[in-house]
mmCIF file of C-alpha atoms in Angstrom:
data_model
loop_
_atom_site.group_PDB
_atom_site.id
_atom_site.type_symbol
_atom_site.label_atom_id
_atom_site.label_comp_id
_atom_site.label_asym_id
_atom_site.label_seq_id
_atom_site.Cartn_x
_atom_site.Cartn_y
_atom_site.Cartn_z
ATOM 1 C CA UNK A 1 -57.644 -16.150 1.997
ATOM 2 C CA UNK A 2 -56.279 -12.946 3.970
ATOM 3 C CA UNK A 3 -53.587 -13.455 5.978
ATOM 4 C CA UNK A 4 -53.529 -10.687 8.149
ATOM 5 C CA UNK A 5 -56.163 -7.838 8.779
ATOM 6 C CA UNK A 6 -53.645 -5.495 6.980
ATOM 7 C CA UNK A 7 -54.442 -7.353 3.668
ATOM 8 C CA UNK A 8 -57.623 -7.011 4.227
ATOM 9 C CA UNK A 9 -58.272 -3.518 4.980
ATOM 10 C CA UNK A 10 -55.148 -1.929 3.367
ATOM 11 C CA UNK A 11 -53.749 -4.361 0.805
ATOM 12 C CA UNK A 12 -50.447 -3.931 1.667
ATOM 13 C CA UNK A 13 -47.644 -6.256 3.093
ATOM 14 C CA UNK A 14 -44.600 -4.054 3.315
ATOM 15 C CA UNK A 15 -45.035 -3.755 6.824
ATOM 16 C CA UNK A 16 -43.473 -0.225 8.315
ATOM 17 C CA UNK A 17 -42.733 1.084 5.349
ATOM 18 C CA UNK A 18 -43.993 4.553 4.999
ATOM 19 C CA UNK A 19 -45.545 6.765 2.116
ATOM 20 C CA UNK A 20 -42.353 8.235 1.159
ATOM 21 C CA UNK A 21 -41.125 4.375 -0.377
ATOM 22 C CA UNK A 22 -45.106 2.890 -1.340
ATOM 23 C CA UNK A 23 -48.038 4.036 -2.284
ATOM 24 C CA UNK A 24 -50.444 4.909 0.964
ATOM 25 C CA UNK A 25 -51.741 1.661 2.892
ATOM 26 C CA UNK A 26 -54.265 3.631 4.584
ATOM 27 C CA UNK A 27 -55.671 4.890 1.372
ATOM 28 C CA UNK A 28 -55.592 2.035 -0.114
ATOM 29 C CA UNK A 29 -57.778 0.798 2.756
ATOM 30 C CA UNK A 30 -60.161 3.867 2.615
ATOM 31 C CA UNK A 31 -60.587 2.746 -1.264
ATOM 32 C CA UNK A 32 -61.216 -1.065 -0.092
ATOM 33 C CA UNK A 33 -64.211 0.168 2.442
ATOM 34 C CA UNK A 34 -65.648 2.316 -0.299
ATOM 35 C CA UNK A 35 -65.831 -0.583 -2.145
ATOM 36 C CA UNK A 36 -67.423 -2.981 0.423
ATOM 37 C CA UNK A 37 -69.680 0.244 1.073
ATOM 38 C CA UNK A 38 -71.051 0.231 -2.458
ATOM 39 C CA UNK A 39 -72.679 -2.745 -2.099
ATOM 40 C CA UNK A 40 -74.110 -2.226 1.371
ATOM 41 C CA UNK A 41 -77.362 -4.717 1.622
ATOM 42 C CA UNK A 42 -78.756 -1.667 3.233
ATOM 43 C CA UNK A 43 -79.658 0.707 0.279
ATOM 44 C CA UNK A 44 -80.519 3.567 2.616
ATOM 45 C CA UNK A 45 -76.762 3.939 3.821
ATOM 46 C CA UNK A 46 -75.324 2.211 0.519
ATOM 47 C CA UNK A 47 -72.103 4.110 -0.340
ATOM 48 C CA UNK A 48 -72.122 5.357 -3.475
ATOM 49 C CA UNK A 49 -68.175 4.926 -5.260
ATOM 50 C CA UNK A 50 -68.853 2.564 -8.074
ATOM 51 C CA UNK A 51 -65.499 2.915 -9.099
ATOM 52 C CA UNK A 52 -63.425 2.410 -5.768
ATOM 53 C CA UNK A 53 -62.690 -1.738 -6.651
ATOM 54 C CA UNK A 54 -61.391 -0.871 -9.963
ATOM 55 C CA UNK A 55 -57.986 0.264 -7.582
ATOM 56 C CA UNK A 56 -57.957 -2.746 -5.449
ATOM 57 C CA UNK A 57 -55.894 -6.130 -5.761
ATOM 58 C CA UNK A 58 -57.205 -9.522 -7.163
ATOM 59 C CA UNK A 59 -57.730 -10.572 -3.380
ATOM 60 C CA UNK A 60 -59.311 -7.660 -2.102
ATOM 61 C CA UNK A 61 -61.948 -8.167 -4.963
ATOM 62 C CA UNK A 62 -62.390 -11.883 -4.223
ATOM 63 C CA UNK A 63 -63.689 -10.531 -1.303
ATOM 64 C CA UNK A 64 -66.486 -8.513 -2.617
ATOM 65 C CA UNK A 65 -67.733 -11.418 -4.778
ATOM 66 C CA UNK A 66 -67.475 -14.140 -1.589
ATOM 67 C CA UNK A 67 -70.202 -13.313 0.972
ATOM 68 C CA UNK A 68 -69.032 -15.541 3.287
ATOM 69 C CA UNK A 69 -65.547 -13.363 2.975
ATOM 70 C CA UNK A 70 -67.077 -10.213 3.593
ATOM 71 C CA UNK A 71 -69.013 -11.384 6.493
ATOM 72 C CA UNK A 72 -65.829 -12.802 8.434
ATOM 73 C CA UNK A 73 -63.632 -9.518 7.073
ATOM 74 C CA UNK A 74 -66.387 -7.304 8.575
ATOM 75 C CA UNK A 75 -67.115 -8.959 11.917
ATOM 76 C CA UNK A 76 -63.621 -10.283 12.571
ATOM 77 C CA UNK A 77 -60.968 -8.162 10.576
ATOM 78 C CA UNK A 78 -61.168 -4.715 10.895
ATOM 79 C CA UNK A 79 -61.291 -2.990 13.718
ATOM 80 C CA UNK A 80 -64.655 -1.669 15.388
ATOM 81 C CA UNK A 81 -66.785 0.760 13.757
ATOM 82 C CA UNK A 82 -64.176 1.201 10.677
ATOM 83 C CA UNK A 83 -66.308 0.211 8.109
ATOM 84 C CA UNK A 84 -69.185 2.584 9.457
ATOM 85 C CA UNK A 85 -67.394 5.477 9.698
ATOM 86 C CA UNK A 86 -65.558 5.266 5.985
ATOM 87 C CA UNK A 87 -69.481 4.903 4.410
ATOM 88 C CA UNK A 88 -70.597 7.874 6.740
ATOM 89 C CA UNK A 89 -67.529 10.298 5.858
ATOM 90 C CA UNK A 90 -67.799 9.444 1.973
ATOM 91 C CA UNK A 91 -71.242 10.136 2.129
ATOM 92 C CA UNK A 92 -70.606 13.546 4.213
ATOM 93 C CA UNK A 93 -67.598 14.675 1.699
ATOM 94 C CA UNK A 94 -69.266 13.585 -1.467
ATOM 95 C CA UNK A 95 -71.970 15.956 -0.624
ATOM 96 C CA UNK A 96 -69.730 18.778 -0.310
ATOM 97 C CA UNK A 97 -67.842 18.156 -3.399
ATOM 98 C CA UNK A 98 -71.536 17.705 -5.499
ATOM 99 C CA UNK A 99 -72.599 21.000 -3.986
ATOM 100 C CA UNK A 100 -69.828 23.138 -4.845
ATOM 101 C CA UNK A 101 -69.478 21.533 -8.797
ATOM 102 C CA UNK A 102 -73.121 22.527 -8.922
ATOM 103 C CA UNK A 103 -72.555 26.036 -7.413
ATOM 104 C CA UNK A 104 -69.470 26.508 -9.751
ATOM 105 C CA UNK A 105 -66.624 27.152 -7.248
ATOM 106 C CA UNK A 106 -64.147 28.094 -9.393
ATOM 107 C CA UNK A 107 -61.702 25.674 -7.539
ATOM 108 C CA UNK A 108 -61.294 22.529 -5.098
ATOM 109 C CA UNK A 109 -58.339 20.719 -4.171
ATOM 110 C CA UNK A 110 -58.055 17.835 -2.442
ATOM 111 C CA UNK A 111 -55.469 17.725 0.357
ATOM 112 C CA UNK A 112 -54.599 13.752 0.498
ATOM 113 C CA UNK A 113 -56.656 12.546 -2.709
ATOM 114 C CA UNK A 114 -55.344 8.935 -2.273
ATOM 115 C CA UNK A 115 -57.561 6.800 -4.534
ATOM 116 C CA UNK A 116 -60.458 9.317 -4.368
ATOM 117 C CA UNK A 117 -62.632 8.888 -7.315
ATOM 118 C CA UNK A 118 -65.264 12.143 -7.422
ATOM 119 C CA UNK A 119 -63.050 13.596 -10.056
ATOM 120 C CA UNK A 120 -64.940 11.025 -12.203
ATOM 121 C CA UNK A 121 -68.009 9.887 -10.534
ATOM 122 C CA UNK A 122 -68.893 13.211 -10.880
ATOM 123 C CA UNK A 123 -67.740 14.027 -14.502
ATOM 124 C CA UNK A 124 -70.683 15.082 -15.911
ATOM 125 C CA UNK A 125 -71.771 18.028 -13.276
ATOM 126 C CA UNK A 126 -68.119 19.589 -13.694
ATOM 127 C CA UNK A 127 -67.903 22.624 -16.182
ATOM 128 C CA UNK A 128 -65.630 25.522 -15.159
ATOM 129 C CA UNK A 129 -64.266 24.074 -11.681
ATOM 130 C CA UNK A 130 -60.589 23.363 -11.685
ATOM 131 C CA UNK A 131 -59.696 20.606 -9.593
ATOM 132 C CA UNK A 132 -55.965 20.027 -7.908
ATOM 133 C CA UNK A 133 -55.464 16.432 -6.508
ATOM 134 C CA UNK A 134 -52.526 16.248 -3.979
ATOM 135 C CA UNK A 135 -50.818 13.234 -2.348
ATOM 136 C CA UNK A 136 -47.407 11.835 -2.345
ATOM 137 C CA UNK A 137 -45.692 11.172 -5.060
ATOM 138 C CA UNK A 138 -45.734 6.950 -4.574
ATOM 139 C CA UNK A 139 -49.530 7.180 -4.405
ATOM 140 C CA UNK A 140 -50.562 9.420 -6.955
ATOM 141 C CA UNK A 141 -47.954 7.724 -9.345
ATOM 142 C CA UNK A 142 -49.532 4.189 -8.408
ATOM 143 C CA UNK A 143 -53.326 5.872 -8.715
ATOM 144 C CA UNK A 144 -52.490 7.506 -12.248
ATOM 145 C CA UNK A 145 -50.703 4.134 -13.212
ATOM 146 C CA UNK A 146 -54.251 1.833 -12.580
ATOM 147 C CA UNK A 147 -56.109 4.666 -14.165
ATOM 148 C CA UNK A 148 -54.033 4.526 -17.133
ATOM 149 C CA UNK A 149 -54.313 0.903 -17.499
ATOM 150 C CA UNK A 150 -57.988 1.050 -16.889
ATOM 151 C CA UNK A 151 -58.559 3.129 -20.083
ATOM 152 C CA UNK A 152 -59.950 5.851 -17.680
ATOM 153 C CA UNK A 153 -60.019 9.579 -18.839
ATOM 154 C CA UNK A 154 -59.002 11.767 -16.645
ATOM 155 C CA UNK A 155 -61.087 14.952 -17.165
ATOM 156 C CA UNK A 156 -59.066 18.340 -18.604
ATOM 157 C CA UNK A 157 -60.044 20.298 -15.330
ATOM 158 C CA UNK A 158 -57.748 17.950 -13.232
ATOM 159 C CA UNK A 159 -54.602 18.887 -12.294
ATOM 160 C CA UNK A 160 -52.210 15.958 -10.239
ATOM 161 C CA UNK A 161 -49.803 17.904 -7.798
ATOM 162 C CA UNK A 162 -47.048 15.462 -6.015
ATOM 163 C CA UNK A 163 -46.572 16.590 -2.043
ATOM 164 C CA UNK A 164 -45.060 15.466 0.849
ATOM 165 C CA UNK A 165 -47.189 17.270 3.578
ATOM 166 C CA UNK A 166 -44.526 16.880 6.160
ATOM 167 C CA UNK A 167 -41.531 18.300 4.076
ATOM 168 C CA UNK A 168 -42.877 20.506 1.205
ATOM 169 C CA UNK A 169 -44.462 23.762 0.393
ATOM 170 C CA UNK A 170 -48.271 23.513 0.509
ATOM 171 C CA UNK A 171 -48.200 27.259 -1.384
ATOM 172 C CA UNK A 172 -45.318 26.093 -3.607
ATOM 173 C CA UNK A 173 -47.141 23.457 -4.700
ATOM 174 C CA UNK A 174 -50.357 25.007 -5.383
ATOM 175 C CA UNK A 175 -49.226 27.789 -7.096
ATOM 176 C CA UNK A 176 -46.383 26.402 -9.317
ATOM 177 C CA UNK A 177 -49.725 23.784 -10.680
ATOM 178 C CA UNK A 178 -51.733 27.049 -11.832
ATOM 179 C CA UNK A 179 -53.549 27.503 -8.403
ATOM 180 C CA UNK A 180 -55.551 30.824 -8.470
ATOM 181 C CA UNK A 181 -55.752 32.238 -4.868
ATOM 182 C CA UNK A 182 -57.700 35.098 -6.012
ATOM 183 C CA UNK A 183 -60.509 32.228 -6.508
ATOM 184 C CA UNK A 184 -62.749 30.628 -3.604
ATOM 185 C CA UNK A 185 -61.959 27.247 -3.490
ATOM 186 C CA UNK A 186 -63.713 24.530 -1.641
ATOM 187 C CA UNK A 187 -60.866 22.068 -0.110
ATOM 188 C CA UNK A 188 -61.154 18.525 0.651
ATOM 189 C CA UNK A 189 -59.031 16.786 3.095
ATOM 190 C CA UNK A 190 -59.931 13.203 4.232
ATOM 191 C CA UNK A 191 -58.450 11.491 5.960
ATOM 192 C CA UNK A 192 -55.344 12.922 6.441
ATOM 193 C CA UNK A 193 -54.816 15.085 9.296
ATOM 194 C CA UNK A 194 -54.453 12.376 12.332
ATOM 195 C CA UNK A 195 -51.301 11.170 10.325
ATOM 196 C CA UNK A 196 -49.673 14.491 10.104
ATOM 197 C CA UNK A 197 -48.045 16.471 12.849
ATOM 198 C CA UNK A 198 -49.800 19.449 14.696
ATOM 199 C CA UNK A 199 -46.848 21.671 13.045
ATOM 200 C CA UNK A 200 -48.005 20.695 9.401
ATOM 201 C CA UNK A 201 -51.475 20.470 10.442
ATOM 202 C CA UNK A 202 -51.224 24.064 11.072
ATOM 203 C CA UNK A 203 -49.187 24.884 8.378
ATOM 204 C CA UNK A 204 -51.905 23.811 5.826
ATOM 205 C CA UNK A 205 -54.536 25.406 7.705
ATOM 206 C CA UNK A 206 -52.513 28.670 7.605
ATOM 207 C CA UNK A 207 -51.715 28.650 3.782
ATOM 208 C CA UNK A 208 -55.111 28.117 3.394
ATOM 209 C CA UNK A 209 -56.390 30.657 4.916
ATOM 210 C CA UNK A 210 -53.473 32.858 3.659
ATOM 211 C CA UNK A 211 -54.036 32.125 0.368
ATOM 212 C CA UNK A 212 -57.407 31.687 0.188
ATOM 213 C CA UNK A 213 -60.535 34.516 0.051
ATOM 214 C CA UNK A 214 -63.034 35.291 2.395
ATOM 215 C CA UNK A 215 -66.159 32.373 0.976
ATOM 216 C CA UNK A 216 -63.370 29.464 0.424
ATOM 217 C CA UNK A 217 -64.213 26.582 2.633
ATOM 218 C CA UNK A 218 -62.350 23.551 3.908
ATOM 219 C CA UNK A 219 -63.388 19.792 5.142
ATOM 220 C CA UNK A 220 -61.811 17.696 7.416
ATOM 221 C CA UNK A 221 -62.198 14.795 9.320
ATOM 222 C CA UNK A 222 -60.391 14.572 12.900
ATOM 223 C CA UNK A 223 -59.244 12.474 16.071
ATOM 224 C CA UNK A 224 -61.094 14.279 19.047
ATOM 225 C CA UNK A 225 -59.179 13.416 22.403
ATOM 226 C CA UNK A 226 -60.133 13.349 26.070
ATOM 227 C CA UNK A 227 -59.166 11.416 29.087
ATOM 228 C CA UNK A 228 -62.735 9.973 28.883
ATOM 229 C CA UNK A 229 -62.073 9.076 25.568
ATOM 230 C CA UNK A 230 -59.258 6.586 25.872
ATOM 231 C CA UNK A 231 -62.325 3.516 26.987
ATOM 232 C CA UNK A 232 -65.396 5.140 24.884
ATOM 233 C CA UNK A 233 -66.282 2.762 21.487
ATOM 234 C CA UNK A 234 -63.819 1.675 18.996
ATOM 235 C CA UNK A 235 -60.613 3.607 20.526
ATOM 236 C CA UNK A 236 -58.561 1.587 21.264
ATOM 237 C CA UNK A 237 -59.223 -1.169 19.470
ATOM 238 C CA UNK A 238 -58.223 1.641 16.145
ATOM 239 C CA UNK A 239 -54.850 2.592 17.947
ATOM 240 C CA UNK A 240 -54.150 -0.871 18.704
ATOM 241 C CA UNK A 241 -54.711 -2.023 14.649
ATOM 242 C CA UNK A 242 -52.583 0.950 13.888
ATOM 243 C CA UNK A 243 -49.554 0.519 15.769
ATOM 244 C CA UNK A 244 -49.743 -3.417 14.929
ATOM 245 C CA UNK A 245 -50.886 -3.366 11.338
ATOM 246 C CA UNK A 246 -49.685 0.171 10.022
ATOM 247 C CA UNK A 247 -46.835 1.243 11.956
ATOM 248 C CA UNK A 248 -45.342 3.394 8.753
ATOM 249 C CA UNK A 249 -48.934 5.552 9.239
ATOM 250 C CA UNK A 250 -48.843 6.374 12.729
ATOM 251 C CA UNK A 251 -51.920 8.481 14.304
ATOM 252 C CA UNK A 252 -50.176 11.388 15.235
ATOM 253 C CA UNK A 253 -52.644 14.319 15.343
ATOM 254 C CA UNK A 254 -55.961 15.115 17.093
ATOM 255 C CA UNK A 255 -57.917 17.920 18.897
ATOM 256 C CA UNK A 256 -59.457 18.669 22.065
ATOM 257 C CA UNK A 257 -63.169 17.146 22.334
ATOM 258 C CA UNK A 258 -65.028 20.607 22.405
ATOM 259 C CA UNK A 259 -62.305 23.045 21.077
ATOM 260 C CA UNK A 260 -62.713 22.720 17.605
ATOM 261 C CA UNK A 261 -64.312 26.255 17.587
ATOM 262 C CA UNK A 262 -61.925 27.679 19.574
ATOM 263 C CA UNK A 263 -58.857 25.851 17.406
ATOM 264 C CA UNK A 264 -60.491 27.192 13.454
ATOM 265 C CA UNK A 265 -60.915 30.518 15.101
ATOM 266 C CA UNK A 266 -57.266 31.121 16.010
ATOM 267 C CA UNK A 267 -56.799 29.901 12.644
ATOM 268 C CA UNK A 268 -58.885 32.034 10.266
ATOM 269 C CA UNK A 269 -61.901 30.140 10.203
ATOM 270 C CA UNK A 270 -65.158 29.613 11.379
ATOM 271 C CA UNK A 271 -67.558 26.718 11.598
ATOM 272 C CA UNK A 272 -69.966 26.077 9.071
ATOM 273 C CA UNK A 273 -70.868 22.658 9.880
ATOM 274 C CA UNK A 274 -69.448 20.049 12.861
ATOM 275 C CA UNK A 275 -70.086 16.275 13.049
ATOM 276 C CA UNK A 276 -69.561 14.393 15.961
ATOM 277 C CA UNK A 277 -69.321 10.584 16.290
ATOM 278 C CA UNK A 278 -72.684 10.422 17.217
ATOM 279 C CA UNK A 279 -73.505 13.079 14.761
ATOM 280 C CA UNK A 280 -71.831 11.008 12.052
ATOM 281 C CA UNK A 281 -74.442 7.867 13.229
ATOM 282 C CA UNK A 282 -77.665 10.397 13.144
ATOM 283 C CA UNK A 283 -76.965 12.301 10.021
ATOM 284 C CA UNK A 284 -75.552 9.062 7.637
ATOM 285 C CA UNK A 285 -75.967 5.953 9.729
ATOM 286 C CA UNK A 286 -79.731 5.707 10.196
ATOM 287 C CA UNK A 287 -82.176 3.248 8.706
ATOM 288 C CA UNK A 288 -85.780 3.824 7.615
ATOM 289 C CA UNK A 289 -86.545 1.806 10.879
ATOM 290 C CA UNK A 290 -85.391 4.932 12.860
ATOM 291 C CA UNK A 291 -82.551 2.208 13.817
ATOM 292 C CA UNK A 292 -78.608 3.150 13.544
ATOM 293 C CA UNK A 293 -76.835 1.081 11.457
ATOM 294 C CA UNK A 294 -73.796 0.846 13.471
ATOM 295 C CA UNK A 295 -71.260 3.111 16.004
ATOM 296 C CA UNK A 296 -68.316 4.953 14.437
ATOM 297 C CA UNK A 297 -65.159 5.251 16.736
ATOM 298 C CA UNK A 298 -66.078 7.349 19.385
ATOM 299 C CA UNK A 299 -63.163 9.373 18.587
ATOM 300 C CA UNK A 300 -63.962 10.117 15.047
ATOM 301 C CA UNK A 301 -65.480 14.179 14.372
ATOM 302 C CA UNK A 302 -65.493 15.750 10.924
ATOM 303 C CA UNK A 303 -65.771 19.611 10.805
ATOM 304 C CA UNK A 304 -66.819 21.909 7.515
ATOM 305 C CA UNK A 305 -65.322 25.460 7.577
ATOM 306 C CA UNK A 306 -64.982 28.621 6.118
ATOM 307 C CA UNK A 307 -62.552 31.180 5.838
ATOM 308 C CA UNK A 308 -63.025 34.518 6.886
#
């Protein structure tokens, strides 16, 4: 049985303990949702990371086996509209990363990789494309560590860079692992930015677009904030598991609703492609009914943008 919902959605039970001394709750969480995702009863919206249970616990897997489990970890465990929103950003992000192996983009890093798996779901469609996966050191040492012992190759184009976001170098980093940033690049950060502060939030963004030519493009998903916002779907129920359940991962970052445009812009980018919550539901959530197949925290936006 779980014990607590941070068991269930994140694995972990060193309560307050933050990414510097374990490996990532939160992305160990993502990687448990993935895995409930993939086998949605609902093929239309059925996530598609076939390999996202291989990095999850002996309890966590019990659960994908038990119906009766997944039921009462779905309806009474995590918190509103989680679940939704993890199968509707995978599916928004794994579409970005397909596109760009198929285009050839010389380069993508992903800002935050966690347990992120495209590197070899997607195998077979990479050819020249390097690929840099980022995180903290206790994560990416804990990821590399299962895929060693899981006999999985890790394909010659990836490259594992150890970061702390809030202390180190983003450029450092990059370029010290063979980063070219005479290449476009196509960057991938999920799930990462609401944990950071707005100073290294917008010292990413400004390497990036530093070091990064006109045709690169970046993804990221995002807290929008409002005074109306505090009582719309899902809020604060998600603070509320947070600050009980993951207090080492506070939410830290977020933008004003309607200034996304505005906040790229100052930044060196533009808008290619913006997803609001009930964006998110339209684009990935809906059946063949014409039905949605559930709300997403009204809080949650994702954005697509390029630099210029």
């Amino acid at each position: 049985m779980f014990h607590s919902a941070k068991t269930a959605e994140s694995g972990g039970s060193s309560k307050g303990r933050a990414v510097e001394e374990r490996p990532s709750e939160t992305a160990m969480g993502a990687a448990f949702l993935r895995a409930l995702a993939f086998i949605e009863e609902r093929e239309e919206i059925r996530g598609s990371d076939c390999l996202a249970q291989l990095f999850l616990s002996e309890e966590q897997r019990s659960v994908l086996q038990r119906p009766m489990m997944k039921k009462r970890v779905m309806k009474q465990i995590l918190s509103p509209g989680k679940y939704e929103y993890i199968l509707a950003r995978s599916a928004f992000f794994d579409q970005i990363v397909e596109k760009a192996l198929k285009q050839n983009v010389p380069q993508i890093v992903f800002l935050g990789a966690g347990y992120d798996t495209r590197s070899y779901r997607f195998r077979d469609i990479i050819k020249a494309t390097r690929i840099f996966e980022l995180d903290i050191h206790t994560t990416q040492a804990h990821k590399r560590e299962l895929l060693g012992r899981m006999g999985m190759p890790l394909p010659p184009q990836v490259v594992f860079v150890p970061i702390n976001f809030k202390t180190d170098s983003l450029e450092q980093a990059l370029l010290g692992a063979g980063f070219d940033r005479r290449a476009k690049t196509t960057f991938i950060w999920e799930g990462v930015t609401m944990y950071l502060s707005p100073e290294a939030v917008d010292a990413t963004l400004g390497c990036i677009s530093i070091y990064s030519p006109p045709g690169s493009a970046i993804g990221f998903d995002y807290h929008a904030f409002s005074p109306a916002m505090a009582d719309a779907h899902g809020v604060r129920e998600l603070r509320a598991f947070h600050r009980a359940h993951m207090p080492g991962e506070p939410l830290r970052f977020g933008i004003q609703e309607g200034e996304i445009g505005a906040f790229l812009a100052s930044r060196g980018f533009e808008v290619l492609d913006h997803l609001r919550a009930e964006d998110i539901e339209r684009r990935h959530l809906t059946l063949r009914d014409g039905s949605c197949a559930g709300k997403v925290p009204a809080l949650c936006s994702i954005v697509y943008a390029g630099v210029i």
